[in-house]
Coordinates of C-alpha atoms in Angstrom, one line a residue:
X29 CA -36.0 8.2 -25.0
X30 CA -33.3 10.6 -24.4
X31 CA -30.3 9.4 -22.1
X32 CA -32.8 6.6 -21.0
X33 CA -29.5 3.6 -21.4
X34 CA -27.6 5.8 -19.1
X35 CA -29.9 6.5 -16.7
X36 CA -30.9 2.5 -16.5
X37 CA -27.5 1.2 -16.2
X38 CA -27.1 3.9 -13.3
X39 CA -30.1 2.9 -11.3
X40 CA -28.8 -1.0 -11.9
X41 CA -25.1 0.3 -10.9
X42 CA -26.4 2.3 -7.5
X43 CA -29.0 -0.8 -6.8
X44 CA -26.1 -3.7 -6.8
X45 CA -24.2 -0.8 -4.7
X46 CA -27.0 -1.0 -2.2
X47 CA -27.0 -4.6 -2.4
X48 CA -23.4 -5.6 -1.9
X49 CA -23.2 -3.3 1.3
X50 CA -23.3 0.1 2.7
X51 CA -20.7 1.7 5.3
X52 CA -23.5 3.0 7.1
X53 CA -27.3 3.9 7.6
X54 CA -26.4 7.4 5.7
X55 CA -24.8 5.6 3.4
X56 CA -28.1 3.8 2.8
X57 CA -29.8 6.7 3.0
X58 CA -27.7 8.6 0.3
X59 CA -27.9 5.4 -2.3
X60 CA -31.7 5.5 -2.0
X61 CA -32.1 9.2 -2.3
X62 CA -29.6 8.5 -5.3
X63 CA -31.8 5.7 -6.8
X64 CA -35.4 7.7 -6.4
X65 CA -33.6 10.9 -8.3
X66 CA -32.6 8.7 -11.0
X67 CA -36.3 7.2 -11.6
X68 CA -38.0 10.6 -10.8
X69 CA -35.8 11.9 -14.1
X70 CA -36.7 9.1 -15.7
X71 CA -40.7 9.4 -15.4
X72 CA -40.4 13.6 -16.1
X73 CA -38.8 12.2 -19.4
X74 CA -41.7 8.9 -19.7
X75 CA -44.7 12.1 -19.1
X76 CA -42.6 14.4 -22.1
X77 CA -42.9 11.7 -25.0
X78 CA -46.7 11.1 -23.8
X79 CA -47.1 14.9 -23.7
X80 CA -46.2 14.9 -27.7
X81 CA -48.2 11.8 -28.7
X82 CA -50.2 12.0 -31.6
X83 CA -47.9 14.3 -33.5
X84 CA -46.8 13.7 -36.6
X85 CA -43.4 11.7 -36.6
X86 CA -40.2 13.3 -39.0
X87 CA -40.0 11.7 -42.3
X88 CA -37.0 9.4 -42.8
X89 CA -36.0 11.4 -45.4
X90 CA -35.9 14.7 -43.1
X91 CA -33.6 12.6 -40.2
X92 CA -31.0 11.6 -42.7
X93 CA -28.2 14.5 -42.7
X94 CA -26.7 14.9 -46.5
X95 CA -23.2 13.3 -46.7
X96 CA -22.0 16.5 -48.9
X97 CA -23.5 18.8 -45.2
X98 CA -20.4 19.7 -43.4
X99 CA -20.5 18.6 -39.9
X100 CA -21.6 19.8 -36.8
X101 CA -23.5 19.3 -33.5
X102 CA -26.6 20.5 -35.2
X103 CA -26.7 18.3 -38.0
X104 CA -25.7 15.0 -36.0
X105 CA -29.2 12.8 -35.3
X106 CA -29.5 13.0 -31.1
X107 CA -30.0 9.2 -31.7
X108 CA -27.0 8.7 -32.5
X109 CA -25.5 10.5 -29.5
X110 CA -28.0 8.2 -27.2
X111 CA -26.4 5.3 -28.7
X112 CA -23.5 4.9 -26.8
X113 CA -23.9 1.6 -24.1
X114 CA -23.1 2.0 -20.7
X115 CA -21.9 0.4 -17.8
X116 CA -20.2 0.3 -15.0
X117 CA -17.2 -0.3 -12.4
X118 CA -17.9 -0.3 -8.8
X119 CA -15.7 -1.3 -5.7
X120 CA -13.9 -0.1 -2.3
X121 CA -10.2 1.8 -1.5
X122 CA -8.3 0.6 2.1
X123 CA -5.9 0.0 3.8
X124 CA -3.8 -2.9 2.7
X125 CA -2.6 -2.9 6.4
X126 CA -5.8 -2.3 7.9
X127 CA -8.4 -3.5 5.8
X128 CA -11.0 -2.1 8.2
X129 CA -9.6 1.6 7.1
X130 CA -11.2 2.8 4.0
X131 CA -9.3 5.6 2.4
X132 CA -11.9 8.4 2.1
X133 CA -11.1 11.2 -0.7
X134 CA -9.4 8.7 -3.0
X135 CA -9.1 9.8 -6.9
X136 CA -10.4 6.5 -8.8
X137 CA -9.3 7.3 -12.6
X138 CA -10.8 5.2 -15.6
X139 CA -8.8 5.3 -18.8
X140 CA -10.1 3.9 -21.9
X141 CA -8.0 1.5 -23.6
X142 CA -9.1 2.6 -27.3
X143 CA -9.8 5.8 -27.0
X144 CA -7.2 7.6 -24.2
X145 CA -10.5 9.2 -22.3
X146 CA -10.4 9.3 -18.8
X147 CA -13.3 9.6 -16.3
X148 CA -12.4 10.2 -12.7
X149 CA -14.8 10.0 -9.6
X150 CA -13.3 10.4 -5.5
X151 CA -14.3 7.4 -2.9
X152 CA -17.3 8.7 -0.3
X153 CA -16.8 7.7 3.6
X154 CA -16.7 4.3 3.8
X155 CA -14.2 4.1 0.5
X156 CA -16.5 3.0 -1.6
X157 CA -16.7 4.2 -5.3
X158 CA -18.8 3.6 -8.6
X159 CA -18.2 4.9 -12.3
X160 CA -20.5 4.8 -14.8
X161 CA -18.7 4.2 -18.2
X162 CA -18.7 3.4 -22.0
X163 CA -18.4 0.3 -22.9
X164 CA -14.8 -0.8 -23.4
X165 CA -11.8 -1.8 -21.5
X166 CA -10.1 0.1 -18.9
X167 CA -7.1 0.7 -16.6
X168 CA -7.8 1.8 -13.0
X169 CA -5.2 4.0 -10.9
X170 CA -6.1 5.4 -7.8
X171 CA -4.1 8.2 -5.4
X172 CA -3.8 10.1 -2.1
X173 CA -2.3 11.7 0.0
X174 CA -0.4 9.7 2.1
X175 CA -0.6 6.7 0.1
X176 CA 1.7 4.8 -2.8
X177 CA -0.1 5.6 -5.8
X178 CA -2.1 2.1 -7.2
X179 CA -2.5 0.8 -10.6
X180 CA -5.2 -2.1 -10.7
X181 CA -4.5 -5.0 -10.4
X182 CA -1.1 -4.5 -8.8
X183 CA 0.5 -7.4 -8.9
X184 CA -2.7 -9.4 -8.4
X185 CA -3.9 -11.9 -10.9
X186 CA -7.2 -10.4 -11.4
X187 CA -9.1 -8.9 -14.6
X188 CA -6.9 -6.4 -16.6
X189 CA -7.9 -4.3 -18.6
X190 CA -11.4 -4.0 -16.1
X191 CA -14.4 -4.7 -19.1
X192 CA -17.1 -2.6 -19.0
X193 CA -20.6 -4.3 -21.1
X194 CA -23.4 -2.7 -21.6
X195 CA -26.2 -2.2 -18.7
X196 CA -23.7 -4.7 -16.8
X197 CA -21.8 -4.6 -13.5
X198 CA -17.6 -4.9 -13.1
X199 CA -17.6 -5.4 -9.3
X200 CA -13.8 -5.8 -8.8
X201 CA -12.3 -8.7 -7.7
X202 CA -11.1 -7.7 -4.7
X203 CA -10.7 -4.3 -3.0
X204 CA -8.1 -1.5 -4.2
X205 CA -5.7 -2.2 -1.0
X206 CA -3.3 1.0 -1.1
X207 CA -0.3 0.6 0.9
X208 CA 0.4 4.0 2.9
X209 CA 3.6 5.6 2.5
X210 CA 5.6 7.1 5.9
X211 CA 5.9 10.7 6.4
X212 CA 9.7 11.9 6.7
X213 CA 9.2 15.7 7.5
X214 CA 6.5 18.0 8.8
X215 CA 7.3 21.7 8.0
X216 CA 5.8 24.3 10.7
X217 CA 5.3 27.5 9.9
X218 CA 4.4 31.1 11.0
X219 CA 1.7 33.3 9.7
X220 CA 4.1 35.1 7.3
X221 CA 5.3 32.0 6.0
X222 CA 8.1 31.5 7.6
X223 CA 9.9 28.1 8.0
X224 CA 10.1 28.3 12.4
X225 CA 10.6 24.4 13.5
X226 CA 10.2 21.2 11.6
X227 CA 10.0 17.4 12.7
X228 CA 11.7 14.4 11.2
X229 CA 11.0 11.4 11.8
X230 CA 12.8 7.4 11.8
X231 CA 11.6 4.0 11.0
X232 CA 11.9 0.6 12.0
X233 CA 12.8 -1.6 8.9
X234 CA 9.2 -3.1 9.4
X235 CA 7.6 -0.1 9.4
X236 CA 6.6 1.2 13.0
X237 CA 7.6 4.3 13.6
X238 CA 11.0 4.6 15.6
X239 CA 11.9 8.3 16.6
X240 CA 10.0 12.0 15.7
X241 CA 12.8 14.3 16.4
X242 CA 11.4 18.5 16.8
X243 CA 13.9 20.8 15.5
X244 CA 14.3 24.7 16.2
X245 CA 14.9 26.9 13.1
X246 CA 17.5 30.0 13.3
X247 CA 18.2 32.3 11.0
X248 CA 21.2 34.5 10.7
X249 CA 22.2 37.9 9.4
X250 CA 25.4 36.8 8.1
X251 CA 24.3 34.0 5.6
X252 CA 21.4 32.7 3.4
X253 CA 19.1 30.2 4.6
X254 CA 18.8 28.3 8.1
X255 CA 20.2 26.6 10.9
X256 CA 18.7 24.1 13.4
X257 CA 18.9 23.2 16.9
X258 CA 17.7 19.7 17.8
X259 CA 15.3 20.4 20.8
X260 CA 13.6 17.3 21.8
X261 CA 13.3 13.4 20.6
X262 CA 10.9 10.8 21.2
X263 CA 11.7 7.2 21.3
X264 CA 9.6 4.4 20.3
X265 CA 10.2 1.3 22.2
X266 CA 9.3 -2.1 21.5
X267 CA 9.1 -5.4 22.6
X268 CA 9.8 -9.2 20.9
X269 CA 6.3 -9.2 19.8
X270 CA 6.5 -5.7 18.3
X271 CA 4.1 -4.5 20.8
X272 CA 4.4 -1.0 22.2
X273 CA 6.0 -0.7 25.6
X274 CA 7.5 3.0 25.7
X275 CA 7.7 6.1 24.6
X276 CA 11.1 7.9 25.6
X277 CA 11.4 11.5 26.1
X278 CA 14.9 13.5 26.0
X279 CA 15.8 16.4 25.1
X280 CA 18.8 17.4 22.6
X281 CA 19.9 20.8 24.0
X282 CA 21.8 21.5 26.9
X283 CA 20.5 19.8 30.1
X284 CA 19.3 22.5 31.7
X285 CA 16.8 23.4 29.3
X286 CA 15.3 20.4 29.9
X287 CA 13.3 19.0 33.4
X288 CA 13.1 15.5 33.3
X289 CA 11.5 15.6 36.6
X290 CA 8.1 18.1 35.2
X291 CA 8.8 17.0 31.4
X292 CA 9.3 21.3 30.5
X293 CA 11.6 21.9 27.7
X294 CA 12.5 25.6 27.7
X295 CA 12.5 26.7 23.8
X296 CA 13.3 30.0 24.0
X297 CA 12.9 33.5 25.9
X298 CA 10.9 36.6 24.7
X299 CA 12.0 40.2 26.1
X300 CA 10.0 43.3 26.6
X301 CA 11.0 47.1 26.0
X302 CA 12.7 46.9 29.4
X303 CA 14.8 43.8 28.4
X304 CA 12.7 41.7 30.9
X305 CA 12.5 38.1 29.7
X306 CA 10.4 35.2 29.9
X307 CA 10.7 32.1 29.2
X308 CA 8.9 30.0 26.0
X309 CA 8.6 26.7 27.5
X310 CA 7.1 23.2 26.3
X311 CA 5.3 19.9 27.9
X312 CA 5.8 17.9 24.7
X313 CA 4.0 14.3 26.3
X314 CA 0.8 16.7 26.0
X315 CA 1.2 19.9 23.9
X316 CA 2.1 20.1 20.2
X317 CA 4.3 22.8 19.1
X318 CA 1.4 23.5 16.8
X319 CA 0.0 26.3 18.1
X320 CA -0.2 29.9 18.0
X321 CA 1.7 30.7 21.2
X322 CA 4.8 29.0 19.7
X323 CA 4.2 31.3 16.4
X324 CA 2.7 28.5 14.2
X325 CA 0.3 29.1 11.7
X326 CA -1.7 25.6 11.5
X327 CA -3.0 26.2 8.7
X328 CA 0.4 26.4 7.0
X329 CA 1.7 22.9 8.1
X330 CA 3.2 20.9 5.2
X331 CA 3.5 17.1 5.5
X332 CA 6.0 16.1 3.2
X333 CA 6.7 12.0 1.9
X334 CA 10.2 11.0 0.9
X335 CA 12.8 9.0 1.8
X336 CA 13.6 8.5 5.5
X337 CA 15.7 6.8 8.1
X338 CA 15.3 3.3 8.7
X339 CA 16.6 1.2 11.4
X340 CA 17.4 -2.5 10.8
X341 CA 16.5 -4.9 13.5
X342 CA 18.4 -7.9 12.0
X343 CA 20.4 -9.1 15.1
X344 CA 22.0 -11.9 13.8
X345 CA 25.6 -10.8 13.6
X346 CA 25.0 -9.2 17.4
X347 CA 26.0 -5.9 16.4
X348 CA 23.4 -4.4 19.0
X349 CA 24.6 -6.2 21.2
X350 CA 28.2 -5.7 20.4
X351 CA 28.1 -1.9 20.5
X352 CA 26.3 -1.7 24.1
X353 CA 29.4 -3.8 25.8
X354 CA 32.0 -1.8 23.8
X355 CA 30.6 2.1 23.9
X356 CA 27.8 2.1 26.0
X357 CA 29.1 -0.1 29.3
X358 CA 29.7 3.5 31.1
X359 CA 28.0 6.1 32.0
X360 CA 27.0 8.8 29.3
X361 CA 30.2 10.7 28.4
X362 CA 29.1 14.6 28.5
X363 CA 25.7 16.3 29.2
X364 CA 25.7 17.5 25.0
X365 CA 26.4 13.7 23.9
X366 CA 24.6 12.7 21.2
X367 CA 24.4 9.5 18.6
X368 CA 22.6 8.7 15.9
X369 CA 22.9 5.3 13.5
X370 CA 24.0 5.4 10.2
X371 CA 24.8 3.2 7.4
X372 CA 28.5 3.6 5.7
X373 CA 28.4 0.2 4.0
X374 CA 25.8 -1.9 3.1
X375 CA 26.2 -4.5 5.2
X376 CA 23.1 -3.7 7.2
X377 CA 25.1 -3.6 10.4
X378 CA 24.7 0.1 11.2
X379 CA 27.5 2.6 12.2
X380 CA 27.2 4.4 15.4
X381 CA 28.1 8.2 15.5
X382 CA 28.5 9.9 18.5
X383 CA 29.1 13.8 19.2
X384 CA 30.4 14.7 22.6
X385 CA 28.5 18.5 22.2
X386 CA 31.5 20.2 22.4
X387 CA 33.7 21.4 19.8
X388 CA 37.0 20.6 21.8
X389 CA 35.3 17.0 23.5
X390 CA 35.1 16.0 19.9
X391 CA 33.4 13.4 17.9
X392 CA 33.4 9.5 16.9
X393 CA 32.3 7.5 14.2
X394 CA 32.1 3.3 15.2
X395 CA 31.9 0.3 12.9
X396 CA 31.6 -3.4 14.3
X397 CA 31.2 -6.6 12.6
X398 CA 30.3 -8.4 15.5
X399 CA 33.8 -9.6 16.8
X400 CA 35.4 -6.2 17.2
X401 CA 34.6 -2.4 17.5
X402 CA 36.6 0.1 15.6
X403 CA 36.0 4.0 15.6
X404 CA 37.7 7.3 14.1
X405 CA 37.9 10.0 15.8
X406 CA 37.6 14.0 15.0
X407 CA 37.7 17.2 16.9
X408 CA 35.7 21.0 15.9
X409 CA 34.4 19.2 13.4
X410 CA 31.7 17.0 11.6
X411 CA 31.2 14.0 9.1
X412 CA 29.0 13.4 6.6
X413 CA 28.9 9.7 4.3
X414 CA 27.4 8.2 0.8
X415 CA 25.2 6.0 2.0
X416 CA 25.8 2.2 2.1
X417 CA 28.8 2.8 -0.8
X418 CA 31.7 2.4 2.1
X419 CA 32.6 6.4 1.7
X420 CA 32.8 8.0 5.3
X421 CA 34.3 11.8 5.3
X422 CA 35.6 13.2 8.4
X423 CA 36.7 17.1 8.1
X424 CA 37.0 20.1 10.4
X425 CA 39.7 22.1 12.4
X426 CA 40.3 25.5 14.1
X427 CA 42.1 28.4 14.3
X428 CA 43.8 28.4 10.6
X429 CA 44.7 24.9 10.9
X430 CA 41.6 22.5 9.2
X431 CA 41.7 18.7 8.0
X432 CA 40.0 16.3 5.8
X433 CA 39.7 12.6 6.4
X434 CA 38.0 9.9 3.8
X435 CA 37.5 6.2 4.7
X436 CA 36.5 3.1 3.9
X437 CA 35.5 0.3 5.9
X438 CA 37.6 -3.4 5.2
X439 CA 37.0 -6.1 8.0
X440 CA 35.3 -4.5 10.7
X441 CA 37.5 -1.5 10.1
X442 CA 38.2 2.1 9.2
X443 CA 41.0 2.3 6.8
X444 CA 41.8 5.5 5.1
X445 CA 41.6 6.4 1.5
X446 CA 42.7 9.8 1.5
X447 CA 43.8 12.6 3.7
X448 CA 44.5 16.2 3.7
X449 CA 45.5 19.3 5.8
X450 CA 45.6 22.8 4.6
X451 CA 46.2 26.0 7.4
X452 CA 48.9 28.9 7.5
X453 CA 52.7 27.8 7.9
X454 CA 52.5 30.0 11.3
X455 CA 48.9 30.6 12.7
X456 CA 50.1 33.3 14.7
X457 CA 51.2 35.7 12.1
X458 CA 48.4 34.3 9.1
X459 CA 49.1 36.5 5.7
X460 CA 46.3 37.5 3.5
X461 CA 46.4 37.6 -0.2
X462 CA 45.0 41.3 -2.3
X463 CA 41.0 40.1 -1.3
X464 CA 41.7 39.6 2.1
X465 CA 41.4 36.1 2.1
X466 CA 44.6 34.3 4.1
X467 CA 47.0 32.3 2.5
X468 CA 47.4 28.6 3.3
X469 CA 49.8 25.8 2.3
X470 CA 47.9 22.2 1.2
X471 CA 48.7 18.7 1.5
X472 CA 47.2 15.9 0.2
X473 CA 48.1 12.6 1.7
X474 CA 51.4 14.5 2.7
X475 CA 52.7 16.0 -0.6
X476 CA 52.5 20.0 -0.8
X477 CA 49.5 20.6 -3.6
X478 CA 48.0 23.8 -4.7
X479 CA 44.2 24.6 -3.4
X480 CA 42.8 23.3 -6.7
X481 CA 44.8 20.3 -6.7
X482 CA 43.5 19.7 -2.8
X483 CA 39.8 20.3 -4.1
X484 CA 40.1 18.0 -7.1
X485 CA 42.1 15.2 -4.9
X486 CA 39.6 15.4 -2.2
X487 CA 36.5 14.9 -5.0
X488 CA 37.8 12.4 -7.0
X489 CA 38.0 10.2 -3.6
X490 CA 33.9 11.7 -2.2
X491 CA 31.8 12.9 -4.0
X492 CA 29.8 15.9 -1.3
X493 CA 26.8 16.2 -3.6
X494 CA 25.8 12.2 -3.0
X495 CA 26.6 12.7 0.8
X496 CA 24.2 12.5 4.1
X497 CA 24.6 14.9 6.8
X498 CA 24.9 13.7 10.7
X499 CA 22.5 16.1 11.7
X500 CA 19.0 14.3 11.4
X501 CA 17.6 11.8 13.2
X502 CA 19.5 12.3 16.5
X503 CA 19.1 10.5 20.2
X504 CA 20.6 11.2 23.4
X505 CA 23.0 9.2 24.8
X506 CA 20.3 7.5 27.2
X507 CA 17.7 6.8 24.1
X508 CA 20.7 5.0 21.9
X509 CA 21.4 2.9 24.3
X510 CA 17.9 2.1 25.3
X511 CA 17.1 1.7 21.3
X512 CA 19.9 -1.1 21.6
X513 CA 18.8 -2.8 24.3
X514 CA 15.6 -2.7 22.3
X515 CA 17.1 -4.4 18.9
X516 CA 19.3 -6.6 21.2

């Protein structure tokens, strides 16, 4: 009987399904509905072979297809095609950190062994999945969004390849646990398309979320691409258990935009014909930014999964500790200060940078090694640093006269590996070559160099294109310090 193997081992699949557990009364619902389709097709097919009893059967001779017959599919005995034995795999996606979480949507893709065929199938509601195969062996992989993709049995000592027999069973030997990856970025955008804010967001090193940090996109007539303003933070506080015990609002602009007292952040101002304005404001504790009247498009959002911040909590060395006696004993510097943790070496003992909002107030960049504090400092400028390979790059300057500063960090402090400084020999009367563009004299670590000699000494000690910016992930002075107090 046509297909009758397949349909047998399907009933015998969804029946163990039934058995081992449903999510749900749908679910039950669905499995039966399932099962009574599968015998209904398999009586219309019983009634078909009685319909044609009595008739004469084909000759042996007539079913045999002539060796010297080219082939095709009308020439191949249908027999033969309703040989093929069937079974089956059946099992359940989560999550492996919440076991009660089953991952809806998942692709579950089969790949034979001998052959290279594939057979995919997506988990229902309640994660559960069941593919009716060839017999053979099999690899499993499943992805999703949001997820690490999985390759059975991951590090498990369990059955691989997955056997499939004939008219029999595989139910896995555990569930498909996926482990979920962190989102670093959500992109918001307008109905045209356009990029207008986007979030970032920080980890702990055990994987609770630390900080989501909303920025403000600009774009400007004089240059390609964007600029951002950091326009609000929240903090995510802990306590020894790694319970939550606070969320802390602050915003990153200038202190007027924000009321601490109403929680209204002030994003903005719109003008009419007249040049009237008004004000775009914010309650970010119970509004999302996505929505219309801030010019998002929601159906545009992109969720994006790469790397991202982490923050250690090892507190051995008393770095946390440390820093909140040494820079954080007073009271917060400016109204525009703001800090953010990085990592120059790998010494898991984080750097502190702080950035007093104002070109002329200047920055600092701190190192500890739980004995002593040590900092650099720079002025109308900004850093950036290759992450955890002890290369920190200072650089900035005004008004014809501009710096750059490389270090390293060797016992708890910032020693310096190369420096430079490059401006006109008299900023009040700057000359300017044929294209308009002014002349400078260069030094590298005090010997008078040529521009390409600068940009190839400068290089050869940082490499830019391996470098992390400082402006990502940000806190206010109040949230570092209560992030501290935190980890301390």
């Amino acid at each position: 009987m046509k297909n009758k193997g397949r349909v047998l081992t399907a009933i015998l699949i969804l029946t163990v399904g039934l058995l081992i557990g449903c999510g749900s009364s749908s679910d039950l619902s669905d499995s039966v509905n399932q099962i009574y389709s599968l015998i209904t097709e398999l009586s219309e097919e019983d009634e078909s072979e009685v319909a044609v009893a009595g008739q004469d059967e084909p000759s042996d001779e007539a079913a045999v297809v002539s060796q010297n017959e080219p082939y095709s599919e009308d020439n191949v005995e249908e027999e033969n095609i309703d040989s093929v034995e069937y079974g089956g795999i059946l099992g359940w996606v989560v999550n492996v950190e919440n076991e009660d979480e089953k991952i809806e949507g998942a692709e579950v893709t089969a790949v034979s062994t001998a052959t290279g065929e594939t057979e995919t199938i997506t988990t229902d509601s309640s994660g559960y999945f069941e593919l009716i195969l060839a017999e053979g062996k099999y690899t499993l992989t499943v992805t999703t969004q949001g997820y690490e993709d999985y390759i059975w049995p991951d590090g498990n000592d369990f059955q691989n390849p997955v056997v499939v027999t004939n008219e029999g069973v595989n139910y896995l030997d555990d569930w498909i646990k996926m482990t979920p990856v962190k989102m670093s970025r959500k992109n918001y955008y307008d109905s045209e398309g356009t990029l207008v804010y986007y979030e970032v967001y920080a980890y702990y090193d055990n994987g609770l979320l630390c900080s989501s940090t909303l920025y403000q996109v600009y774009y400007s007539s004089f240059s390609e691409g964007y600029y951002s303003s950091g326009e609000y933070t929240f903090l995510y506080l802990y306590d020894e258990d790694w319970n939550m015990t606070d969320i802390v609002l602050d915003a990153l602009t200038i202190s007027d935009w924000f009321d601490e007292s109403t929680g209204e952040i002030i994003l903005g101002y719109e003008y009419d014909a007249e040049g009237k304005s008004t004000k775009i404001f914010i309650y970010p504790e119970t509004e999302s930014i996505e929505q219309e009247k801030f010019g998002v498009d929601s159906s545009k959002t992109e969720e994006i999964y790469e790397d991202y911040p982490v923050v250690t909590t090892e507190v051995s060395s008393g770095w946390a500790a440390a820093y909140l006696k040494d820079i954080f004993a007073g009271d917060e510097p400016t109204d525009m200060t703001e800090c953010r943790l990085i990592y120059v070496n790998d010494d898991m003992v984080p750097e502190i940078w702080m950035d007093y909002g104002y070109g002329y107030a200047g920055a600092e960049v701190y190192t500890q090694n739980g004995n002593s504090t040590d900092c650099v400092y720079f002025d109308h400028g900004y850093a950036e640093w290759i992450e955890k390979e002890n290369l920190l790059w200072t650089g900035g300057g005004s008004m014809d006269e501009y710096y750059d500063n490389v270090y390293q960090i060797q016992d708890g402090e910032f020693v310096s590996i190369g420096s430079g400084v490059y401006g006109a020999a008299d900023n009040a009367n700057v000359q300017y070559d044929e294209q308009g563009y002014p002349l400078y004299d260069y030094y590298w670590n005090g010997v008078e160099v040529t521009e390409e000699e600068y940009e190839g000494a400068l290089s050869s000690v940082f490499d830019e294109t391996k470098a992390e910016s400082s402006y990502q992930n940000i806190y206010t002075y109040k949230q570092c310090k209560l992030l501290l107090q935190c980890i301390s």
